[in-house]
Tab-separated table of C-alpha atoms in Angstrom:
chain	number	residue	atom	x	y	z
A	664	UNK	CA	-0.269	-48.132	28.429
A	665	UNK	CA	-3.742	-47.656	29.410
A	666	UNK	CA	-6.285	-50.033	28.354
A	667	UNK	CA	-9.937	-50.288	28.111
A	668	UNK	CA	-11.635	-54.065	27.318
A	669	UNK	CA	-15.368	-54.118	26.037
A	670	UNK	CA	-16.913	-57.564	24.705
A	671	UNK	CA	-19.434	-57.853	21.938
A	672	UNK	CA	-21.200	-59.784	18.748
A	673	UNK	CA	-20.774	-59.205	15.023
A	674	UNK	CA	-23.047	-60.302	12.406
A	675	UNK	CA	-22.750	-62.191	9.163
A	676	UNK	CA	-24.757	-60.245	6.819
A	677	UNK	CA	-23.889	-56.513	8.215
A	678	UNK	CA	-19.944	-57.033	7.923
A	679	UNK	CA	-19.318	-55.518	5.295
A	680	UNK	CA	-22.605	-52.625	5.519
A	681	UNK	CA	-22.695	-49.634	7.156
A	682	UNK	CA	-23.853	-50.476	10.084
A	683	UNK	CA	-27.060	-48.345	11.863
A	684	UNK	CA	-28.410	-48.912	15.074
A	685	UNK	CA	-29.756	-52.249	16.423
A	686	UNK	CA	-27.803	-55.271	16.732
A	687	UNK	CA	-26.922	-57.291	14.075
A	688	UNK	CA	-26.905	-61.360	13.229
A	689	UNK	CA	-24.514	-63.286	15.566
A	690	UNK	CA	-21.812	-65.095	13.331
A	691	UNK	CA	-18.732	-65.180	15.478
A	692	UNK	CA	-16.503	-64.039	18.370
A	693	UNK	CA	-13.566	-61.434	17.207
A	694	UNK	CA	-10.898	-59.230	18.562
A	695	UNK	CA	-10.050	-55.837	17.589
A	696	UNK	CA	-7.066	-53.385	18.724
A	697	UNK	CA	-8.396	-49.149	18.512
A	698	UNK	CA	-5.056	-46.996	19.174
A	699	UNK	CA	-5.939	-43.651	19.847
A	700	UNK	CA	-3.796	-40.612	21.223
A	701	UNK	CA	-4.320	-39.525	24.904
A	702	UNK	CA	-5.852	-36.257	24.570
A	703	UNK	CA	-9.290	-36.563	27.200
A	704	UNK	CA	-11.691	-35.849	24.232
A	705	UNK	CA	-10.262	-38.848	22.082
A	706	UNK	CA	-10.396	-41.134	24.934
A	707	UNK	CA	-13.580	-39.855	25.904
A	708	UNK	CA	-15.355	-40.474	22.217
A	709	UNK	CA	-13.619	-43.768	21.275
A	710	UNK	CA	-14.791	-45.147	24.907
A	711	UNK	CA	-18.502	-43.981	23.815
A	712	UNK	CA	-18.188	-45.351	20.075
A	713	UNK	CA	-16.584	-48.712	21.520
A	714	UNK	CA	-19.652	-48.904	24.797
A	715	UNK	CA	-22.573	-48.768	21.497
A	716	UNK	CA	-20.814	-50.164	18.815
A	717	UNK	CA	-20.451	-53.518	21.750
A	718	UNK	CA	-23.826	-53.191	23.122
A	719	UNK	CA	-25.247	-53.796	19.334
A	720	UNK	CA	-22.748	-56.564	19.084
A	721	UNK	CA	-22.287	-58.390	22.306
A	722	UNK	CA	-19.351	-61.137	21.595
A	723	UNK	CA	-16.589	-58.816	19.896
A	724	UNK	CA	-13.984	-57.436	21.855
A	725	UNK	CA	-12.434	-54.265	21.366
A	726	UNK	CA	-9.080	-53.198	23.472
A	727	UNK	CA	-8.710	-49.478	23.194
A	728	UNK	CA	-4.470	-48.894	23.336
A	729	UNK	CA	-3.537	-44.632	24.537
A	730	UNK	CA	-0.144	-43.416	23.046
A	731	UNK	CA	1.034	-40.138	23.310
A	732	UNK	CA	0.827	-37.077	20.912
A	733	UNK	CA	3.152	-35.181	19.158
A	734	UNK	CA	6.166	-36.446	17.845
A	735	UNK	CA	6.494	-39.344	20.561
A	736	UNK	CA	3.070	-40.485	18.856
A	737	UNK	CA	3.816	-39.707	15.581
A	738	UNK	CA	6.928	-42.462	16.275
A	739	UNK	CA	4.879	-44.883	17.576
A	740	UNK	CA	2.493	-44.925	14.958
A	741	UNK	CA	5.794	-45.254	12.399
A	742	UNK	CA	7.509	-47.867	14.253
A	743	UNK	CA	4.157	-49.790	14.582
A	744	UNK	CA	3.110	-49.567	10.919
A	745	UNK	CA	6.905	-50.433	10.026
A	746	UNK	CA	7.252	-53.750	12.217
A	747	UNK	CA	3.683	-55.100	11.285
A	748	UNK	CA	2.260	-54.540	15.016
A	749	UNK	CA	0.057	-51.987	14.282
A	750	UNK	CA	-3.515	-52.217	16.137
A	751	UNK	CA	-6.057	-53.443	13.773
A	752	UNK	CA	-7.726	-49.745	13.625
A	753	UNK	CA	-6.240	-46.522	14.700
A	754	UNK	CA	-6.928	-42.900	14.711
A	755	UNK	CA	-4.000	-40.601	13.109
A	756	UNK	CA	-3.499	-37.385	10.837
A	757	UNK	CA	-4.818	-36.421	8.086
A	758	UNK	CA	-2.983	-34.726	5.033
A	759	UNK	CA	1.073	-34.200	4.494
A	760	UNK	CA	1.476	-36.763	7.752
A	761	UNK	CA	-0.446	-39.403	6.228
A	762	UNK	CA	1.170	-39.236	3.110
A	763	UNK	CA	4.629	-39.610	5.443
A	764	UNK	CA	3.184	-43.410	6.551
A	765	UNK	CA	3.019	-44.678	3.417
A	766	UNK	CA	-0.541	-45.860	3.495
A	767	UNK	CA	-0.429	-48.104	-0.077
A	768	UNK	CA	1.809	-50.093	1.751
A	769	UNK	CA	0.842	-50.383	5.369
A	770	UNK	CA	-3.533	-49.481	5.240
A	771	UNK	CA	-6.503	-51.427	4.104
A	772	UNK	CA	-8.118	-49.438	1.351
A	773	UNK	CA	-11.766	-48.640	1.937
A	774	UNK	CA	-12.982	-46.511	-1.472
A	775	UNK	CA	-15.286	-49.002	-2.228
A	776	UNK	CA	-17.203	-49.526	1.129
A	777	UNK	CA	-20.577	-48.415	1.493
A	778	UNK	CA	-20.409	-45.393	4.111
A	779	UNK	CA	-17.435	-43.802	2.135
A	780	UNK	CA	-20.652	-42.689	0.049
A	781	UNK	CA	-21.522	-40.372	2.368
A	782	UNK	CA	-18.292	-38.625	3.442
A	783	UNK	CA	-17.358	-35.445	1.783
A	784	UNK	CA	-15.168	-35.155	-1.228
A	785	UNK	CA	-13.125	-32.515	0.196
A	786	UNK	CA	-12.082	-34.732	3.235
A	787	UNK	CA	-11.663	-38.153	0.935
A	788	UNK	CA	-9.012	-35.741	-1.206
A	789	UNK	CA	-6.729	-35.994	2.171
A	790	UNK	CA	-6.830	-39.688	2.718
A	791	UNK	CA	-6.121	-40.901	-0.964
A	792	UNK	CA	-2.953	-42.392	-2.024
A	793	UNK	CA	-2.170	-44.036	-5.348
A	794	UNK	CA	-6.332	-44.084	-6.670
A	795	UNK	CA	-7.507	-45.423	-3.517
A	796	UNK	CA	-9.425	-43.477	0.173
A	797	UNK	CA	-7.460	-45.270	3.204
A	798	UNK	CA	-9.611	-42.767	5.978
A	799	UNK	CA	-12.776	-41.908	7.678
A	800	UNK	CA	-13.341	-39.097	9.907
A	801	UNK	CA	-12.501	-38.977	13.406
A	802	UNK	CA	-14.081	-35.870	13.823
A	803	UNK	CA	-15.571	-32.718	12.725
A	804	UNK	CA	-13.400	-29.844	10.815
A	805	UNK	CA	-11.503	-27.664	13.233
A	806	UNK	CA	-9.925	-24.286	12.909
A	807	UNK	CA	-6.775	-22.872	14.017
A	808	UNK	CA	-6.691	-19.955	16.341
A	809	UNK	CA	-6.934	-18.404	19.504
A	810	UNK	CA	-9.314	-19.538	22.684
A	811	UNK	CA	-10.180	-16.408	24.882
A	812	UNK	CA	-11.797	-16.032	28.364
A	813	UNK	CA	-15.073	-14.151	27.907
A	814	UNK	CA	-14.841	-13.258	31.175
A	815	UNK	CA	-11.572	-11.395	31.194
A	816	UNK	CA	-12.698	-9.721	27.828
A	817	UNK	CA	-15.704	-8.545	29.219
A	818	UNK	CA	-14.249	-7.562	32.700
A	819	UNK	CA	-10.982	-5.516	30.692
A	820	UNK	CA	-13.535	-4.395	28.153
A	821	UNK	CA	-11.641	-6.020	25.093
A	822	UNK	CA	-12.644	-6.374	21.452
A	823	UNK	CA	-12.613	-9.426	19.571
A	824	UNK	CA	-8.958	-8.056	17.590
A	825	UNK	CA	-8.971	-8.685	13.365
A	826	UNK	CA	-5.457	-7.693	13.298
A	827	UNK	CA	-2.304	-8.876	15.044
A	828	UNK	CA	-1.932	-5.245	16.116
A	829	UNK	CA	-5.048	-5.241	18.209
A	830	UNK	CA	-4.134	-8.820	19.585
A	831	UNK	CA	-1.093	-7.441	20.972
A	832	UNK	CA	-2.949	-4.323	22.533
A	833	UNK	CA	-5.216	-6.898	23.670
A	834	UNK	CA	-2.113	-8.716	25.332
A	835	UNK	CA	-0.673	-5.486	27.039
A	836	UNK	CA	-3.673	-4.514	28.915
A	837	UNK	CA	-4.069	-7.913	30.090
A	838	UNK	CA	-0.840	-7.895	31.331
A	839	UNK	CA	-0.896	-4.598	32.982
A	840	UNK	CA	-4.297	-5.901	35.080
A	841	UNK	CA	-1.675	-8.486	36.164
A	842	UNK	CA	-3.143	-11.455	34.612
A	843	UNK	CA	-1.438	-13.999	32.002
A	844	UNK	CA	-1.770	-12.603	28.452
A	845	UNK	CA	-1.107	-15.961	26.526
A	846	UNK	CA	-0.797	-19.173	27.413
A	847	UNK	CA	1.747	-21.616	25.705
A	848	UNK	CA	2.042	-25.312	27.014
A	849	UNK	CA	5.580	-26.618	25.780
A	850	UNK	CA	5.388	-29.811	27.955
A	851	UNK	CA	3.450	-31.130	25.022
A	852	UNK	CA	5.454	-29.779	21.971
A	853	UNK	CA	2.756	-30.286	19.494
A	854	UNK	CA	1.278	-27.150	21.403
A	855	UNK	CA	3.964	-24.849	20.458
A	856	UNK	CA	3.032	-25.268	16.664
A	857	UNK	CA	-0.284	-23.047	16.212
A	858	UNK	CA	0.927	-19.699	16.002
A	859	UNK	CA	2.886	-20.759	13.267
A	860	UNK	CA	0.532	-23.495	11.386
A	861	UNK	CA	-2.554	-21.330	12.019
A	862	UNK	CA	-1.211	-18.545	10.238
A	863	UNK	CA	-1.221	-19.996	7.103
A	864	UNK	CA	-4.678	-18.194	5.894
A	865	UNK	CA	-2.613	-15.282	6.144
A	866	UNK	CA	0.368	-16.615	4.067
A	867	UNK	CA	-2.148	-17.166	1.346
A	868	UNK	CA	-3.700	-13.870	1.598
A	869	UNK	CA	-0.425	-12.018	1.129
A	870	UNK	CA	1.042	-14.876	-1.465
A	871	UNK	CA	-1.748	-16.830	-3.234
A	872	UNK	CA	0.758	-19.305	-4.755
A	873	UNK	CA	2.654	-20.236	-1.967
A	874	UNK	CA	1.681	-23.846	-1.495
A	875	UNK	CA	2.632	-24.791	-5.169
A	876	UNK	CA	5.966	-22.991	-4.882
A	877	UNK	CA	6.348	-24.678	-1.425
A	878	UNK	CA	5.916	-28.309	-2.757
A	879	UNK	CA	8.230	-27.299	-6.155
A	880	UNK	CA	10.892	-25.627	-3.677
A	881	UNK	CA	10.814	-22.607	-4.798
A	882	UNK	CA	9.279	-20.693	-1.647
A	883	UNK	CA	11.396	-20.886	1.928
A	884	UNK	CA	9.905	-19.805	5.237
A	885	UNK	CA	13.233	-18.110	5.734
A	886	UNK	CA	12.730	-15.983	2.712
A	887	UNK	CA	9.117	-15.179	2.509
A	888	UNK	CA	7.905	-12.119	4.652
A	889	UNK	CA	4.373	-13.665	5.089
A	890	UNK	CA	5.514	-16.921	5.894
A	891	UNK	CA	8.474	-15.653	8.469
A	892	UNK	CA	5.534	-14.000	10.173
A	893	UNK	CA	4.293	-17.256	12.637
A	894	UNK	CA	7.802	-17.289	13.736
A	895	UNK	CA	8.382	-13.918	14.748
A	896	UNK	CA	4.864	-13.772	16.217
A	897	UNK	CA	5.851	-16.929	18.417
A	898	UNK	CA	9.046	-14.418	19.253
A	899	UNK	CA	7.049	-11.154	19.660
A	900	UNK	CA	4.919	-12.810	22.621
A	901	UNK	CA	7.443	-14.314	24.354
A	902	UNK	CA	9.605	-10.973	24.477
A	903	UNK	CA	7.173	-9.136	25.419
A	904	UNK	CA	6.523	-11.299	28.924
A	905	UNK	CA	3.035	-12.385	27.803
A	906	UNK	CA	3.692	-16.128	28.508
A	907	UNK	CA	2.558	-18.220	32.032
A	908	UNK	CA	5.525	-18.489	34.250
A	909	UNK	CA	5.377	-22.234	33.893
A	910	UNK	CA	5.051	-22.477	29.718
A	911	UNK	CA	8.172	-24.598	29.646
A	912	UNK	CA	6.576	-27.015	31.472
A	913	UNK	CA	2.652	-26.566	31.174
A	914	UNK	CA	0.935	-29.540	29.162
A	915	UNK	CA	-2.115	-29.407	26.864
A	916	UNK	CA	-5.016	-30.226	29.805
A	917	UNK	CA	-2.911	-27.103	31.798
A	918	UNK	CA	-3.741	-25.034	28.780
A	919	UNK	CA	-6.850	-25.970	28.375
A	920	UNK	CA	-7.882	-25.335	32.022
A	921	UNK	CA	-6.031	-22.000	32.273
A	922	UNK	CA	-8.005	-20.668	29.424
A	923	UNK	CA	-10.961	-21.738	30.886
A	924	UNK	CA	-11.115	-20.353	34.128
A	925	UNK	CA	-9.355	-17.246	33.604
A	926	UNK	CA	-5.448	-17.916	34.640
A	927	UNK	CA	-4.842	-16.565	31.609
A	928	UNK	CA	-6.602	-14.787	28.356
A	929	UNK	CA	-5.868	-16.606	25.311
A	930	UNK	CA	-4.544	-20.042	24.555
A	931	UNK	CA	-3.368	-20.681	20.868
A	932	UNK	CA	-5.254	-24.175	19.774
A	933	UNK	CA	-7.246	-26.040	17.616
A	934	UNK	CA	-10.984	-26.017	17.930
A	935	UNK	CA	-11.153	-29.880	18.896
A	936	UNK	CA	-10.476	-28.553	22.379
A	937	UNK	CA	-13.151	-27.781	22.645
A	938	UNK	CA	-14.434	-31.505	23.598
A	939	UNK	CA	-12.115	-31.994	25.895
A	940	UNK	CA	-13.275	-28.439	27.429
A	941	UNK	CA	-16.690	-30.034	27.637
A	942	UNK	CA	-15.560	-33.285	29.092
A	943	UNK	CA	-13.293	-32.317	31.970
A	944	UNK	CA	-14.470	-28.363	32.346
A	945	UNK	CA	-17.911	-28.547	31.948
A	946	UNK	CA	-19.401	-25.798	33.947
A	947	UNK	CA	-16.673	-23.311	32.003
A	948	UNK	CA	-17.375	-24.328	28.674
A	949	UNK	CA	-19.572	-21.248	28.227
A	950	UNK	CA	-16.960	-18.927	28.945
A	951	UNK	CA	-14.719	-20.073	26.393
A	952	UNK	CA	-14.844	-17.830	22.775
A	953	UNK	CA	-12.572	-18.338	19.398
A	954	UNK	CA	-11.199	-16.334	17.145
A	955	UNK	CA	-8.657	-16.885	13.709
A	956	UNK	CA	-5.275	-15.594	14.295
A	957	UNK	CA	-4.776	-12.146	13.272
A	958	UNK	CA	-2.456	-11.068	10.470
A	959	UNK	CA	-1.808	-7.764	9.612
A	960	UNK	CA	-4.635	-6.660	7.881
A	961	UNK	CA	-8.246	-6.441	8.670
A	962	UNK	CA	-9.282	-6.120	5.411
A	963	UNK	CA	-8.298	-10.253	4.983
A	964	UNK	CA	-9.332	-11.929	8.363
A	965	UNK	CA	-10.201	-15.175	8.247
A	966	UNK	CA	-9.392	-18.995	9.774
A	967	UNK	CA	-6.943	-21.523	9.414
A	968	UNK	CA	-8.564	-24.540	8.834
A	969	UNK	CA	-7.642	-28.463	9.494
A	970	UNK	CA	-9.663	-31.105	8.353
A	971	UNK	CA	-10.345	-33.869	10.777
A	972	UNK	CA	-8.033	-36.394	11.553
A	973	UNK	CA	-8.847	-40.145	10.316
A	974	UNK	CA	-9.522	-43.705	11.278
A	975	UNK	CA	-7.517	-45.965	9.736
A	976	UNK	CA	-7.186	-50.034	9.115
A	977	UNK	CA	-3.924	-51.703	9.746
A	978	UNK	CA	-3.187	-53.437	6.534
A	979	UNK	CA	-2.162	-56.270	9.019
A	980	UNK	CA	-5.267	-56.578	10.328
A	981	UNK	CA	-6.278	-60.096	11.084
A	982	UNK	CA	-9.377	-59.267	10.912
A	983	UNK	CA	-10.179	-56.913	8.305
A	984	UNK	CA	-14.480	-57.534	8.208
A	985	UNK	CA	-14.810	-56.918	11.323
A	986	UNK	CA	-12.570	-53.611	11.236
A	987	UNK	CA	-14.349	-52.355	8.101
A	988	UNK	CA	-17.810	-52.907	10.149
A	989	UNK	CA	-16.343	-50.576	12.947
A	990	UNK	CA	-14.640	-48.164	11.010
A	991	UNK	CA	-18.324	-48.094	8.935
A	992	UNK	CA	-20.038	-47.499	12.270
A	993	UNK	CA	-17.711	-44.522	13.477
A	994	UNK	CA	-18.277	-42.878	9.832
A	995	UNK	CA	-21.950	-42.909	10.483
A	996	UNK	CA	-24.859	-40.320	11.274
A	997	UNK	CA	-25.305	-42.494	14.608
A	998	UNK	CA	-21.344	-42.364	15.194
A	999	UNK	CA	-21.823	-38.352	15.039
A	1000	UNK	CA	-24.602	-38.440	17.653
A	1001	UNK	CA	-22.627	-40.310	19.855
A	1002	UNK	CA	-19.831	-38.022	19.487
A	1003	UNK	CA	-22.000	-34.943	19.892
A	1004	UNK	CA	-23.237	-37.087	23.169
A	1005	UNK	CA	-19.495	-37.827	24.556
A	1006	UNK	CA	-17.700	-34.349	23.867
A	1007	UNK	CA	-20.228	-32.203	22.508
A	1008	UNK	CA	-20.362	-30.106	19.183
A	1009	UNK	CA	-16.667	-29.099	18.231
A	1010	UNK	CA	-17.048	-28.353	14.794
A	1011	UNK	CA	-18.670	-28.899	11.140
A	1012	UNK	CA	-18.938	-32.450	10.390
A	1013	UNK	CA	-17.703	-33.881	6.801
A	1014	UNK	CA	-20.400	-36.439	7.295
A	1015	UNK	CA	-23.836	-36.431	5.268
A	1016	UNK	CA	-26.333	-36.805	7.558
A	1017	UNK	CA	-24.295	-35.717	10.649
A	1018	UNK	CA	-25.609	-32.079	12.318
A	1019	UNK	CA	-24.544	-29.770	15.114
A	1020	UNK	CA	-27.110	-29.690	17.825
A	1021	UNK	CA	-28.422	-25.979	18.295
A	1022	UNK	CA	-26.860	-25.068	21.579
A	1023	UNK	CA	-23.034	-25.332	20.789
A	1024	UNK	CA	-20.584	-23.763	22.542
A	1025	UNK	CA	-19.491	-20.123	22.247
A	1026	UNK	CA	-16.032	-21.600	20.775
A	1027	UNK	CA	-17.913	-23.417	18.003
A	1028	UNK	CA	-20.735	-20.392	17.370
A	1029	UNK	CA	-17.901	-18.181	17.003
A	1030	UNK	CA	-16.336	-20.679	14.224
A	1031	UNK	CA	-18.894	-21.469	12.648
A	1032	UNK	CA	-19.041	-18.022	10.740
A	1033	UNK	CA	-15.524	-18.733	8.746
A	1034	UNK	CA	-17.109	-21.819	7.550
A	1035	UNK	CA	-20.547	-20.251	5.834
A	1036	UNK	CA	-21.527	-18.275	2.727
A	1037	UNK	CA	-19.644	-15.163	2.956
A	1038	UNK	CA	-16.893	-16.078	5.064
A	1039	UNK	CA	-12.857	-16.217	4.679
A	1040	UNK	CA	-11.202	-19.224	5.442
A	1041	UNK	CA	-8.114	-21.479	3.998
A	1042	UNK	CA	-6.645	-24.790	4.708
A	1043	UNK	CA	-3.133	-25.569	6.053
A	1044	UNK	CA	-0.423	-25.985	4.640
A	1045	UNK	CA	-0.248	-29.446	5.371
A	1046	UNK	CA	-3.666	-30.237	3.356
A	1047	UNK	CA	-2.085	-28.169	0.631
A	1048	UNK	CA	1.335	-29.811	0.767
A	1049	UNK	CA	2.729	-33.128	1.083
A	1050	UNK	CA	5.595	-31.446	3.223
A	1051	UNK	CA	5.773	-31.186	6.825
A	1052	UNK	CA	8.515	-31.364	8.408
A	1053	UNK	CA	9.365	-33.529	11.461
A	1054	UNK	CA	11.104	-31.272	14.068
A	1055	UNK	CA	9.147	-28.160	13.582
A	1056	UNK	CA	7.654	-28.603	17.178
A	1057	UNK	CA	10.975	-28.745	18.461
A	1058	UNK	CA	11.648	-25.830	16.475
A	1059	UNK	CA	8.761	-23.625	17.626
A	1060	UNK	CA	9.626	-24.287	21.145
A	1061	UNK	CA	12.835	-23.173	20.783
A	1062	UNK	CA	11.534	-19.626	19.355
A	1063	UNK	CA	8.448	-19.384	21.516
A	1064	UNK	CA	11.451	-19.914	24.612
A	1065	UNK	CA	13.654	-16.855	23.379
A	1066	UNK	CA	16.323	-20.093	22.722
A	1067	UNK	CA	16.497	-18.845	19.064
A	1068	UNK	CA	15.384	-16.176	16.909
A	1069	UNK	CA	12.468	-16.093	14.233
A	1070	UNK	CA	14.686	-16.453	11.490
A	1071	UNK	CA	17.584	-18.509	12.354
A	1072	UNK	CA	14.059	-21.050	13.491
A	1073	UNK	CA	12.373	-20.665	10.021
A	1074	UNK	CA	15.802	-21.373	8.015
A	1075	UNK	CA	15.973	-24.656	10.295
A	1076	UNK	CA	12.782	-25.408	9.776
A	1077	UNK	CA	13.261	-25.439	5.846
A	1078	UNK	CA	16.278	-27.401	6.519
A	1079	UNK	CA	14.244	-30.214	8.062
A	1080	UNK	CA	11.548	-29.541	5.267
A	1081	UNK	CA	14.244	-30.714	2.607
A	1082	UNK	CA	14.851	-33.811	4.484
A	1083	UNK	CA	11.551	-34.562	4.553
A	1084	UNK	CA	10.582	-33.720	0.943
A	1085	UNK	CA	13.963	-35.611	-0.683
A	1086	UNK	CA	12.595	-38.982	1.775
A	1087	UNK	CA	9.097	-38.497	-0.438
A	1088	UNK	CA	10.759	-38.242	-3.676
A	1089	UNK	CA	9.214	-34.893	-4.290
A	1090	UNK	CA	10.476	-33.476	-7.647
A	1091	UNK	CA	13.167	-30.085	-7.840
A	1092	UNK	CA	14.907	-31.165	-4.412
C-alpha cells in the first residue's frame, strides 16, 4: 500500500473553524490517516491539499493510505468501517453507496460545522442520513458521457452526434479509417459501468417516474425499454467490432491515454478524468472534447450527471478536532484553488466561493453548457435512489464482452438490485 508521510502543527483556537490560509496557533502534535482511491488525479490533489494544509501547520502528520477502485475498494472501505480500522478521514461515494455504509453508525456527523455553511444544498441532500450531513466535497460535479479525440473528429470530419444513431455512424467511419472506434477498459471493472449509468438522463426523458417506481419496485431494467437501452448499447458496440483489441485487459490510465492521443476515438467516462488527463497527459489535454451519451432522440439531449464524491470522518477517529479542521480546509475556497492548481478545472464546484479559472479544458467547456440556464441535464440514478446494486460492474463486463446478452444482463442486474434493496430494508421488496 503506498504511502505518503507529511508533518505539521495544529492550532488551539482554529480546530474547530474553517480554516483559511496562514498558519494557525501551535497547541499540539497529532496524527491523521487520509485513504483515498488510486486513480492519478486523487493522489495527485490529496498530495497538494496534505503539502498546504502541513505547511500552515507544521507538527501534524498526515499518512495518505491508496486502495483500489471499484468493487475491490468499495470492500475495503466496508471491511474497514465494519472492524473499526477505518483511517481517520477518507474520500468515498456519494449517494445510494453511501447510504450502503451505514454512515449513522460508522461517520462523525459534521451539519453543524462552520464550512458546511457554504456547501450547496443540493450536494448536502446526498450525504445526509437520519437528520444529520456526514460529507464534504471531494470535488467538483462531473457528468457522464463520452471523451472524443478532436483530432480524429476533425481529421474524419465528424459531428459532435445528439443521437445514438449518429454515434454509431460516428463509430463506423472510424472504424473503416482503421482506427479504434471505442475504447472500453475492463481491467478496472468500474469502467465498464458508464454506458449504462450515464444513460440515465435518457431513462428519465422517456419515463419521468422511473426513479420512484425503481425504489418502490415497481420498475425492472429487464422490463423497461428505456432502461434496457445501456445494456444493449454496451452489446451493440461490442458486436459491431468497435472495441480496442486489448479491452479485456486495458485499465483506466490505458483509457485515458488512448483517448488522448488518438489510439482510439471515444472513451465512455466521467468528467473527473479529466484531472488525471491534465496530470499525466498534459500536452494532450487540449485535444480532448465531451459529449452526453446519446439516446434516441435529439429532440431530448442532455447529460448524466454525478455529484462529487465526499470526504468523510471515521466515527473512530481518535482524533476527531483535528479531522474536522482538515476536512474544513479541503471544503474551502483555498482547498478549490489548490485543486484547480494540482489537476486543473474538471467541473462545477458545489462550493460557495470556489470558481473555474477561464482557460479550462475543451472537456470541461464542452460540459459546462448542460449545467447553465437553458440546458438539459439529470442526475443518476444512484442520487435518485438508494439502490445500487453490487455486481453490476461485473455484470456490464460480461455484456460489453459478448459473454451475455442485454437482457439476460439487465434481469441479473435486478436480481442483485433486490438483494441489495431487502439488506436496506426498503419497503414493497
Amino acid at each position: 500500500m503506498t504511502k505518503t508521510r507529511i508533518s505539521a502543527l495544529m492550532g488551539a483556537s482554529a480546530l474547530g473553524m474553517l480554516l483559511t490560509a496562514g498558519a494557525v496557533q501551535a497547541q499540539q502534535s497529532g496524527n491523521l490517516q487520509f485513504l483515498i482511491d488510486n486513480g492519478p488525479q486523487s493522489v495527485a490533489v490529496a498530495e497538494a491539499w496534505v503539502a498546504a494544509f502541513t505547511e500552515q501547520n507544521p507538527d501534524v502528520t498526515i499518512d495518505i493510505e491508496v486502495r483500489p477502485g471499484g468493487g475491490e475498494g468499495d470492500n475495503i472501505v466496508k471491511t474497514r468501517l465494519a472492524t473499526g480500522a477505518m483511517a481517520d478521514v477518507f474520500f468515498y461515494n456519494s449517494g445510494s453507496l453511501f447510504q450502503a455504509i451505514n454512515p449513522v453508525q460508522n461517520l462523525l456527523p459534521v451539519t453543524n460545522e462552520p464550512w458546511q455553511e457554504g456547501i450547496q444544498d443540493s450536494f448536502k441532500s446526498v450525504v445526509s442520513a437520519g437528520g444529520e450531513v456526514y460529507g464534504t466535497p471531494f470535488a467538483p460535479a462531473m457528468g457522464g458521457g463520452i471523451f472524443y479525440n478532436i483530432p480524429i473528429y476533425e481529421e474524419l470530419g465528424l459531428e459532435i452526434p445528439t443521437t445514438w444513431e449518429e454515434f454509431m455512424a460516428n463509430n463506423e467511419k472510424i472504424k473503416a479509417a482503421g482506427k479504434t472506434a471505442v475504447i472500453q477498459t475492463y481491467g478496472e471493472t468500474w469502467t465498464s459501468q458508464l454506458f449504462v449509468l450515464a444513460d440515465f438522463f435518457n431513462v428519465l426523458a422517456a419515463e419521468p417516474d422511473f426513479a420512484e417506481k425503481f425504489t418502490a419496485n415497481e420498475a425492472k431494467f429487464a422490463t423497461s425499454p428505456a432502461a434496457l437501452r445501456g445494456f444493449e448499447k454496451l452489446q451493440e458496440v461490442y458486436e459491431a467490432g468497435y472495441l480496442n483489441a486489448d479491452f479485456g485487459a486495458a485499465t483506466y490510465p490505458d483509457g485515458l491515454r488512448m483517448v488522448a492521443t488518438g489510439e482510439g476515438a471515444h472513451y465512455p467516462m466521467l468528467t473527473f478524468g479529466v484531472g488525471a488527463i491534465a496530470e499525466t497527459l498534459p500536452d494532450n489535454l487540449q485535444d480532448v472534447g465531451f459529449f452526453a451519451q446519446p439516446g434516441d432522440s435529439a429532440d431530448s439531449n442532455g447529460l448524466t450527471t454525478w455529484m462529487p464524491d465526499s470526504v468523510y470522518i471515521a466515527k473512530s477517529t481518535a482524533n476527531p478536532a483535528l479531522a474536522k479542521a482538515f476536512v474544513g480546509f479541503i471544503g474551502s475556497p483555498e482547498g478549490c484553488d489548490i485543486r484547480n492548481e494540482a489537476v486543473g478545472a474538471t467541473g462545477p464546484y458545489m462550493i460557495e466561493g470556489c470558481e473555474l479559472p477561464e482557460d479550462v479544458p475543451p472537456a470541461v467547456a464542452d460540459m459546462l453548457p448542460y449545467f447553465q440556464e437553458g440546458g438539459q441535464n439529470a442526475p443518476a440514478l444512484e442520487f435518485l435512489s438508494p439502490v445500487k446494486g453490487p455486481a453490476l460492474e461485473q455484470i456490464t463486463v460480461e455484456v460489453g464482452s459478448g459473454i451475455r446478452p442485454a437482457a439476460d444482463g439487465a434481469a441479473l442486474y435486478d436480481e442483485d438490485v433486490r438483494k441489495q434493496a431487502q439488506q436496506l430494508g426498503l419497503a414493497g421488496w
